Amino acid sequence: MSTTTNQKAVSDLPSLTTSNLPASVGPNSPAKLNSPTKTTTTKTVTVSPTKNLKSPHPPVTYPQDPKSALATLFLKDGSAFQGISFGAEKSISGECVFQTGMVGYPESLTDPSYRGQILVITFPLIGNYGVPSRKEVETKLNNLPKYFESSKIHVSGLIVGLYSYEYSHFLAASSLSDWLKEEGVPAIFGVDTRALTKRIRTSGVLLGKLLFPKSVVNSTFVDDADKEFEWIPQYANVPWEDPNARNLVAEVSLKSPVVYKPDDAVALKGKDGKSIRILAVDVGMKNNQIRCFVKRGVELKVVPWDYDFTVDKDYDGLFISNGPGDPTSVKITIERLAKQQKAATKPIFGICLGHQLTALAAGGQTEKLLFGNRGHNIPCTDLTSGRCYITSQNHGYAVKVSSLDENWEEYFVNANDGSNEGIRHKTLPYFSVQFHPESTPGPWDTEFLFDEFIKVVCDCKAAGKLLPLVLKERPVAPPREKPRKVLVLGSGGLSIGQAGEFDYSGSQAIKALKEEGIYTILINPNIATIQTSEGLADKVYFLPVNPHFVRKVIKHEKPDGIYCTFGGQTALNVGVKLKNEFESLGVKVLGTPISTIEVTEDRELFAQKMLEIGEKCAQSSSAVSVEEAVAAGRKIGYPLIVRAAYALGGLGSGFAENEAQLVELCNKAFATSPQVLVEKSMKGWKEIEYEVVRDAMDNCITVCNMENFDPLGIHTGDSIVVAPSQTLSDEDYMMLRRTAVNVIRHLGVVGECNIQYALNPHSKEYCIIEVNARLSRSSALASKATGYPLAFVAAKLGLGIPLTEVKNNVTKKTIACFEPSLDYVVVKIPRWQAKEYM
């Protein structure tokens, strides 16, 4: 097989080990390897196929059911991978691509953009939360399927590492296997998806076949091109087929126009009293794009791909959807879009394929990427504001910005590989983006683009003419902190609240400060730690981490800055107690402000702060005496949970089934804490955590999420913890992710923090348990699980360095503003003392 590239030939690409896999295929961010292929040959590289295999690579796991059929994924380069069938049993062909999302397989499989493709999901465990009902519809949206992106599965075949026959989710109506069989889509597991992904990243996307033995599928077809492979005659073969040679858009587009009307309560109307109407050209439209428009009060008219919208005047704005295949093949849509652009009568917005068509209509060119961008964690930079957003993507082609004329400019750029992610017109309200702001699956960070488009449509209608796009103002960057000397409060002795997990955090922080050329001082009485090792900190004081000794060291050393967030709860408490002295001592608190720490530590202040942004905490009341706690308990009702403020590792907290237990708990809690929070018990709910990072420029990411194996009621330290979560759907995952981002921004955290949730296993109801505005024991686990050095990055952010300027510590090329997408699962199992078993 031959392939052409225009930046790096395949032979020039580095070997793909775990250390330089993309964030979506290993613990690290993607290296800049996604070079586009060119339509004109610059260099031809022959990829040597694996010839004359006597048999395919066997499965890497055993079937649960010994009667399961074995099928083989056969790639055009000659490689072959055998797997265990869990879908329909039929041979198919298509284009083999990989996708790196950790959740959202029902949404991905029904995305029309995957039409004709054999999808490899890099996350190794698929099927955990089953598949929702195919019968439930949204009656107000013309019976749109409620949980899917279209009415059918569009992938030709599915390849995963491990399939879970058992599933757990309150919305699950069937297993993934049953759904695939119902839709007639073949699927296999037991394939080494990491090895397969490496091959695609090296060779580029490959044509493939998913073949079943003749003992399972009847077939007499013989392909002479495959005759040198000795094992092929045993299989029901099919012809090689490149789906991009077909008009995939015509296959997935609707056949006649459909109008979706908003609720009267939210409907947007112009001065003429008519509803604001957007005409959407369906070139493979996802259902959530319809939802995003209609819930914002817009009347949406969806039309087929070949609809002549240039003669239809009864709309206010034009939208071009996502879709599959080679954008240059949709010639009639490109011609009409070019005509509409020149007419300059309607605002225009495009997504994904719609973005490529917008560029082609403007006279630009597109190019095919080596392996494309398909995942939910891809960072894109807004060149106007400088903000970096985490986006959902699914495309194999990109726009060549250099091919556009001077009336257009680049809007978004991929922060990993530098490819184009958005364009806009300089004087007319035309813009488009390559990523998916409607998400599903993926983060909701850029859904505001729908608001911006609708606003410009309304403004243009009100003005009676087209108005230029309003450019966002680039926020003024906060001044960089350039301290000469920084004091780090260390992990302290080995006890609850200041144990070895914080040794890891402090060590990473010191390394980050030294990289910036800053003299570091450490206070830590524990000689048995990494951070006190020779050659790490410039000076170490083996003193207790308490206000008295911290004050004395500050007076003696005269540091410019201090970090209180790398030494656990002990260091945090010292920062709170000395907050009014730091200024007079000439030292500045770096990273998260003390005022934010106080809010997160004071249970009542925290609950009030959450109410300000409408976030959900359990019904609760703070108390400073046993009497107040008893009164609160009678008002809220039992069972209750008591949480002590400023406590180490949950000290003084527990569940109370009645008033006697409440009194006993409070007596213990008030012995170590001035305040308790009495709140409604959610014992038995799922316990979920997210590690969140935010910089001073308001770039915000969630690095890792974790799910406790045990329900709420078992302390995290005693529970098995799994990263990433295993029973959250895409909607669950992204709902809690968005909440985490909103909360951290509202609190003003700069650096890293941990947010914990209780999630009702029988609904989408959730409550925020707490926020740790510091590096926690979970942060150390998350760092090791993902390979993302949370403490190292947090120390840099405390100096005012934005995430977009912090380098990925592994690749040394890409930035730290990304969300790791794992191709493995991490499990933390506690080591209990012997008494736990007695």
PDB file of C-alpha atoms in Angstrom, residues 85-271:
ATOM      1  CA  SER A  85     -17.853 -11.693  18.142  1.00  0.00           C
ATOM      2  CA  PHE A  86     -20.465  -9.895  20.238  1.00  0.00           C
ATOM      3  CA  GLY A  87     -22.513  -8.306  17.464  1.00  0.00           C
ATOM      4  CA  ALA A  88     -24.146  -9.448  14.244  1.00  0.00           C
ATOM      5  CA  GLU A  89     -22.330 -12.221  12.407  1.00  0.00           C
ATOM      6  CA  LYS A  90     -21.673 -10.980   8.896  1.00  0.00           C
ATOM      7  CA  SER A  91     -18.612  -9.929   6.912  1.00  0.00           C
ATOM      8  CA  ILE A  92     -18.243  -6.241   6.015  1.00  0.00           C
ATOM      9  CA  SER A  93     -15.666  -3.787   4.673  1.00  0.00           C
ATOM     10  CA  GLY A  94     -14.990  -0.124   5.356  1.00  0.00           C
ATOM     11  CA  GLU A  95     -12.434   2.437   6.473  1.00  0.00           C
ATOM     12  CA  CYS A  96     -10.763   1.578   9.791  1.00  0.00           C
ATOM     13  CA  VAL A  97     -10.409   4.570  12.165  1.00  0.00           C
ATOM     14  CA  PHE A  98      -9.869   4.955  15.899  1.00  0.00           C
ATOM     15  CA  GLN A  99     -11.734   7.071  18.439  1.00  0.00           C
ATOM     16  CA  THR A 100     -10.405   7.942  21.889  1.00  0.00           C
ATOM     17  CA  GLY A 101     -13.493   8.763  23.950  1.00  0.00           C
ATOM     18  CA  MET A 102     -13.902   7.014  27.294  1.00  0.00           C
ATOM     19  CA  VAL A 103     -17.701   7.326  27.336  1.00  0.00           C
ATOM     20  CA  GLY A 104     -20.494   7.858  24.828  1.00  0.00           C
ATOM     21  CA  TYR A 105     -20.510   4.737  22.687  1.00  0.00           C
ATOM     22  CA  PRO A 106     -24.310   4.920  22.012  1.00  0.00           C
ATOM     23  CA  GLU A 107     -23.900   8.498  20.739  1.00  0.00           C
ATOM     24  CA  SER A 108     -20.802   7.698  18.678  1.00  0.00           C
ATOM     25  CA  LEU A 109     -22.272   4.639  16.990  1.00  0.00           C
ATOM     26  CA  THR A 110     -25.315   6.659  15.867  1.00  0.00           C
ATOM     27  CA  ASP A 111     -23.280   9.654  14.631  1.00  0.00           C
ATOM     28  CA  PRO A 112     -23.806   9.828  10.833  1.00  0.00           C
ATOM     29  CA  SER A 113     -20.220  11.083  10.441  1.00  0.00           C
ATOM     30  CA  TYR A 114     -19.047   7.498  11.061  1.00  0.00           C
ATOM     31  CA  ARG A 115     -20.947   6.185   8.052  1.00  0.00           C
ATOM     32  CA  GLY A 116     -19.036   3.391   6.329  1.00  0.00           C
ATOM     33  CA  GLN A 117     -16.267   3.218   8.938  1.00  0.00           C
ATOM     34  CA  ILE A 118     -14.994   0.373  11.097  1.00  0.00           C
ATOM     35  CA  LEU A 119     -14.622   2.064  14.459  1.00  0.00           C
ATOM     36  CA  VAL A 120     -11.858   1.132  16.896  1.00  0.00           C
ATOM     37  CA  ILE A 121     -12.523   2.456  20.415  1.00  0.00           C
ATOM     38  CA  THR A 122      -9.258   2.839  22.305  1.00  0.00           C
ATOM     39  CA  PHE A 123     -10.817   2.756  25.784  1.00  0.00           C
ATOM     40  CA  PRO A 124     -10.499  -0.926  26.679  1.00  0.00           C
ATOM     41  CA  LEU A 125     -13.739  -1.683  28.501  1.00  0.00           C
ATOM     42  CA  ILE A 126     -16.951  -1.062  26.550  1.00  0.00           C
ATOM     43  CA  GLY A 127     -20.569  -1.917  27.366  1.00  0.00           C
ATOM     44  CA  ASN A 128     -20.484  -1.201  31.116  1.00  0.00           C
ATOM     45  CA  TYR A 129     -23.597   0.953  31.152  1.00  0.00           C
ATOM     46  CA  GLY A 130     -25.583  -0.858  28.503  1.00  0.00           C
ATOM     47  CA  VAL A 131     -27.766   0.921  25.941  1.00  0.00           C
ATOM     48  CA  PRO A 132     -30.844   3.070  26.644  1.00  0.00           C
ATOM     49  CA  SER A 133     -34.293   2.490  25.193  1.00  0.00           C
ATOM     50  CA  ARG A 134     -34.663   2.862  21.440  1.00  0.00           C
ATOM     51  CA  LYS A 135     -38.403   3.424  21.904  1.00  0.00           C
ATOM     52  CA  GLU A 136     -38.270   6.564  24.040  1.00  0.00           C
ATOM     53  CA  VAL A 137     -38.682   9.715  21.943  1.00  0.00           C
ATOM     54  CA  GLU A 138     -38.926  13.452  22.435  1.00  0.00           C
ATOM     55  CA  THR A 139     -42.533  14.142  21.514  1.00  0.00           C
ATOM     56  CA  LYS A 140     -41.990  17.916  21.346  1.00  0.00           C
ATOM     57  CA  LEU A 141     -39.252  17.366  18.761  1.00  0.00           C
ATOM     58  CA  ASN A 142     -41.231  15.331  16.226  1.00  0.00           C
ATOM     59  CA  ASN A 143     -40.437  12.071  18.038  1.00  0.00           C
ATOM     60  CA  LEU A 144     -36.679  12.476  17.833  1.00  0.00           C
ATOM     61  CA  PRO A 145     -34.898   9.496  19.486  1.00  0.00           C
ATOM     62  CA  LYS A 146     -34.258  10.603  23.055  1.00  0.00           C
ATOM     63  CA  TYR A 147     -30.829   9.086  23.716  1.00  0.00           C
ATOM     64  CA  PHE A 148     -29.208   8.791  20.277  1.00  0.00           C
ATOM     65  CA  GLU A 149     -27.755  11.010  17.557  1.00  0.00           C
ATOM     66  CA  SER A 150     -29.801   9.453  14.781  1.00  0.00           C
ATOM     67  CA  SER A 151     -32.329   6.680  14.304  1.00  0.00           C
ATOM     68  CA  LYS A 152     -29.774   3.949  13.515  1.00  0.00           C
ATOM     69  CA  ILE A 153     -26.187   2.776  13.970  1.00  0.00           C
ATOM     70  CA  HIS A 154     -23.988   4.165  11.196  1.00  0.00           C
ATOM     71  CA  VAL A 155     -20.649   2.431  11.780  1.00  0.00           C
ATOM     72  CA  SER A 156     -20.017  -0.588   9.587  1.00  0.00           C
ATOM     73  CA  GLY A 157     -18.302  -2.496  12.386  1.00  0.00           C
ATOM     74  CA  LEU A 158     -16.998  -2.070  15.934  1.00  0.00           C
ATOM     75  CA  ILE A 159     -13.650  -3.150  17.425  1.00  0.00           C
ATOM     76  CA  VAL A 160     -12.963  -2.972  21.197  1.00  0.00           C
ATOM     77  CA  GLY A 161     -10.431  -4.366  23.628  1.00  0.00           C
ATOM     78  CA  LEU A 162     -12.807  -5.906  26.130  1.00  0.00           C
ATOM     79  CA  TYR A 163     -16.592  -6.148  26.104  1.00  0.00           C
ATOM     80  CA  SER A 164     -18.573  -6.126  29.350  1.00  0.00           C
ATOM     81  CA  TYR A 165     -21.473  -8.581  29.250  1.00  0.00           C
ATOM     82  CA  GLU A 166     -22.684  -7.155  32.564  1.00  0.00           C
ATOM     83  CA  TYR A 167     -24.007  -3.588  32.544  1.00  0.00           C
ATOM     84  CA  SER A 168     -25.256  -1.179  35.189  1.00  0.00           C
ATOM     85  CA  HIS A 169     -27.242   1.991  34.577  1.00  0.00           C
ATOM     86  CA  PHE A 170     -30.752   3.048  35.462  1.00  0.00           C
ATOM     87  CA  LEU A 171     -31.500   3.949  31.817  1.00  0.00           C
ATOM     88  CA  ALA A 172     -30.159   0.715  30.327  1.00  0.00           C
ATOM     89  CA  ALA A 173     -32.782  -1.171  28.331  1.00  0.00           C
ATOM     90  CA  SER A 174     -30.447  -3.771  26.841  1.00  0.00           C
ATOM     91  CA  SER A 175     -26.845  -4.746  26.425  1.00  0.00           C
ATOM     92  CA  LEU A 176     -24.653  -3.263  23.698  1.00  0.00           C
ATOM     93  CA  SER A 177     -24.413  -6.746  22.165  1.00  0.00           C
ATOM     94  CA  ASP A 178     -28.191  -7.073  21.810  1.00  0.00           C
ATOM     95  CA  TRP A 179     -28.414  -3.648  20.183  1.00  0.00           C
ATOM     96  CA  LEU A 180     -25.673  -4.404  17.651  1.00  0.00           C
ATOM     97  CA  LYS A 181     -27.383  -7.671  16.694  1.00  0.00           C
ATOM     98  CA  GLU A 182     -30.706  -5.862  16.444  1.00  0.00           C
ATOM     99  CA  GLU A 183     -29.137  -3.363  13.998  1.00  0.00           C
ATOM    100  CA  GLY A 184     -27.147  -5.987  12.073  1.00  0.00           C
ATOM    101  CA  VAL A 185     -23.749  -4.491  12.926  1.00  0.00           C
ATOM    102  CA  PRO A 186     -20.777  -6.837  13.517  1.00  0.00           C
ATOM    103  CA  ALA A 187     -18.434  -6.253  16.461  1.00  0.00           C
ATOM    104  CA  ILE A 188     -15.490  -8.033  18.034  1.00  0.00           C
ATOM    105  CA  PHE A 189     -13.507  -7.736  21.262  1.00  0.00           C
ATOM    106  CA  GLY A 190     -10.242  -9.272  22.412  1.00  0.00           C
ATOM    107  CA  VAL A 191      -8.231  -7.179  19.945  1.00  0.00           C
ATOM    108  CA  ASP A 192      -5.060  -5.404  21.099  1.00  0.00           C
ATOM    109  CA  THR A 193      -6.516  -1.968  20.334  1.00  0.00           C
ATOM    110  CA  ARG A 194      -3.333  -0.182  21.427  1.00  0.00           C
ATOM    111  CA  ALA A 195      -1.274  -2.063  18.836  1.00  0.00           C
ATOM    112  CA  LEU A 196      -3.994  -1.503  16.250  1.00  0.00           C
ATOM    113  CA  THR A 197      -4.123   2.219  17.006  1.00  0.00           C
ATOM    114  CA  LYS A 198      -0.346   2.499  16.715  1.00  0.00           C
ATOM    115  CA  ARG A 199      -0.580   0.923  13.288  1.00  0.00           C
ATOM    116  CA  ILE A 200      -3.247   3.410  12.138  1.00  0.00           C
ATOM    117  CA  ARG A 201      -1.269   6.348  13.536  1.00  0.00           C
ATOM    118  CA  THR A 202       1.817   5.165  11.658  1.00  0.00           C
ATOM    119  CA  SER A 203       0.243   4.133   8.352  1.00  0.00           C
ATOM    120  CA  GLY A 204      -2.741   6.444   8.355  1.00  0.00           C
ATOM    121  CA  VAL A 205      -6.349   5.347   8.166  1.00  0.00           C
ATOM    122  CA  LEU A 206      -6.617   1.982   6.466  1.00  0.00           C
ATOM    123  CA  LEU A 207      -9.276   0.167   4.542  1.00  0.00           C
ATOM    124  CA  GLY A 208     -10.364  -2.926   6.429  1.00  0.00           C
ATOM    125  CA  LYS A 209     -12.615  -5.939   6.403  1.00  0.00           C
ATOM    126  CA  LEU A 210     -14.267  -7.659   9.322  1.00  0.00           C
ATOM    127  CA  LEU A 211     -14.493 -11.280   8.199  1.00  0.00           C
ATOM    128  CA  PHE A 212     -16.321 -14.256   9.706  1.00  0.00           C
ATOM    129  CA  PRO A 213     -15.475 -17.914   9.042  1.00  0.00           C
ATOM    130  CA  LYS A 214     -17.418 -19.742   6.344  1.00  0.00           C
ATOM    131  CA  SER A 215     -18.677 -22.038   9.087  1.00  0.00           C
ATOM    132  CA  VAL A 216     -20.624 -19.035  10.413  1.00  0.00           C
ATOM    133  CA  VAL A 217     -21.387 -17.025   7.258  1.00  0.00           C
ATOM    134  CA  ASN A 218     -22.055 -18.508   3.809  1.00  0.00           C
ATOM    135  CA  SER A 219     -20.028 -16.919   1.017  1.00  0.00           C
ATOM    136  CA  THR A 220     -18.525 -17.913  -2.307  1.00  0.00           C
ATOM    137  CA  PHE A 221     -16.813 -14.582  -3.068  1.00  0.00           C
ATOM    138  CA  VAL A 222     -13.098 -14.805  -3.900  1.00  0.00           C
ATOM    139  CA  ASP A 223     -10.834 -11.733  -4.008  1.00  0.00           C
ATOM    140  CA  ASP A 224      -7.681 -12.380  -6.036  1.00  0.00           C
ATOM    141  CA  ALA A 225      -5.977  -9.473  -4.247  1.00  0.00           C
ATOM    142  CA  ASP A 226      -6.053 -11.525  -1.036  1.00  0.00           C
ATOM    143  CA  LYS A 227      -4.901 -14.868  -2.471  1.00  0.00           C
ATOM    144  CA  GLU A 228      -1.388 -14.692  -0.944  1.00  0.00           C
ATOM    145  CA  PHE A 229      -2.852 -14.923   2.561  1.00  0.00           C
ATOM    146  CA  GLU A 230      -3.114 -18.609   3.399  1.00  0.00           C
ATOM    147  CA  TRP A 231      -5.853 -18.185   5.986  1.00  0.00           C
ATOM    148  CA  ILE A 232      -8.259 -16.179   3.789  1.00  0.00           C
ATOM    149  CA  PRO A 233     -10.040 -19.166   2.130  1.00  0.00           C
ATOM    150  CA  GLN A 234     -11.434 -20.146   5.530  1.00  0.00           C
ATOM    151  CA  TYR A 235     -13.369 -16.866   5.711  1.00  0.00           C
ATOM    152  CA  ALA A 236     -16.463 -15.427   4.072  1.00  0.00           C
ATOM    153  CA  ASN A 237     -14.686 -12.736   2.094  1.00  0.00           C
ATOM    154  CA  VAL A 238     -16.114  -9.442   0.766  1.00  0.00           C
ATOM    155  CA  PRO A 239     -14.687  -6.875  -1.709  1.00  0.00           C
ATOM    156  CA  TRP A 240     -12.461  -4.044  -0.501  1.00  0.00           C
ATOM    157  CA  GLU A 241     -14.503  -0.833  -0.443  1.00  0.00           C
ATOM    158  CA  ASP A 242     -13.490   2.765   0.223  1.00  0.00           C
ATOM    159  CA  PRO A 243     -16.628   4.423   1.649  1.00  0.00           C
ATOM    160  CA  ASN A 244     -15.267   7.856   0.691  1.00  0.00           C
ATOM    161  CA  ALA A 245     -15.816   6.926  -2.950  1.00  0.00           C
ATOM    162  CA  ARG A 246     -19.580   6.807  -2.260  1.00  0.00           C
ATOM    163  CA  ASN A 247     -21.905   9.746  -1.727  1.00  0.00           C
ATOM    164  CA  LEU A 248     -22.186   9.095   1.997  1.00  0.00           C
ATOM    165  CA  VAL A 249     -24.016  12.370   2.560  1.00  0.00           C
ATOM    166  CA  ALA A 250     -26.884  11.255   0.317  1.00  0.00           C
ATOM    167  CA  GLU A 251     -27.085   8.023   2.331  1.00  0.00           C
ATOM    168  CA  VAL A 252     -27.486   9.724   5.717  1.00  0.00           C
ATOM    169  CA  SER A 253     -29.391  12.929   4.873  1.00  0.00           C
ATOM    170  CA  LEU A 254     -33.133  13.094   5.431  1.00  0.00           C
ATOM    171  CA  LYS A 255     -35.325  12.866   2.332  1.00  0.00           C
ATOM    172  CA  SER A 256     -37.777  15.740   2.863  1.00  0.00           C
ATOM    173  CA  PRO A 257     -37.851  18.933   4.986  1.00  0.00           C
ATOM    174  CA  VAL A 258     -38.890  18.763   8.650  1.00  0.00           C
ATOM    175  CA  VAL A 259     -39.712  21.756  10.888  1.00  0.00           C
ATOM    176  CA  TYR A 260     -38.986  21.719  14.633  1.00  0.00           C
ATOM    177  CA  LYS A 261     -40.802  24.321  16.724  1.00  0.00           C
ATOM    178  CA  PRO A 262     -39.723  25.591  20.163  1.00  0.00           C
ATOM    179  CA  ASP A 263     -41.947  25.917  23.227  1.00  0.00           C
ATOM    180  CA  ASP A 264     -43.916  29.163  23.198  1.00  0.00           C
ATOM    181  CA  ALA A 265     -42.348  30.117  26.528  1.00  0.00           C
ATOM    182  CA  VAL A 266     -38.850  30.347  24.996  1.00  0.00           C
ATOM    183  CA  ALA A 267     -39.664  31.101  21.339  1.00  0.00           C
ATOM    184  CA  LEU A 268     -37.634  33.941  19.822  1.00  0.00           C
ATOM    185  CA  LYS A 269     -39.534  36.341  17.585  1.00  0.00           C
ATOM    186  CA  GLY A 270     -38.552  39.289  15.426  1.00  0.00           C
ATOM    187  CA  LYS A 271     -40.177  42.710  15.275  1.00  0.00           C
TER     188      LYS A 271
END
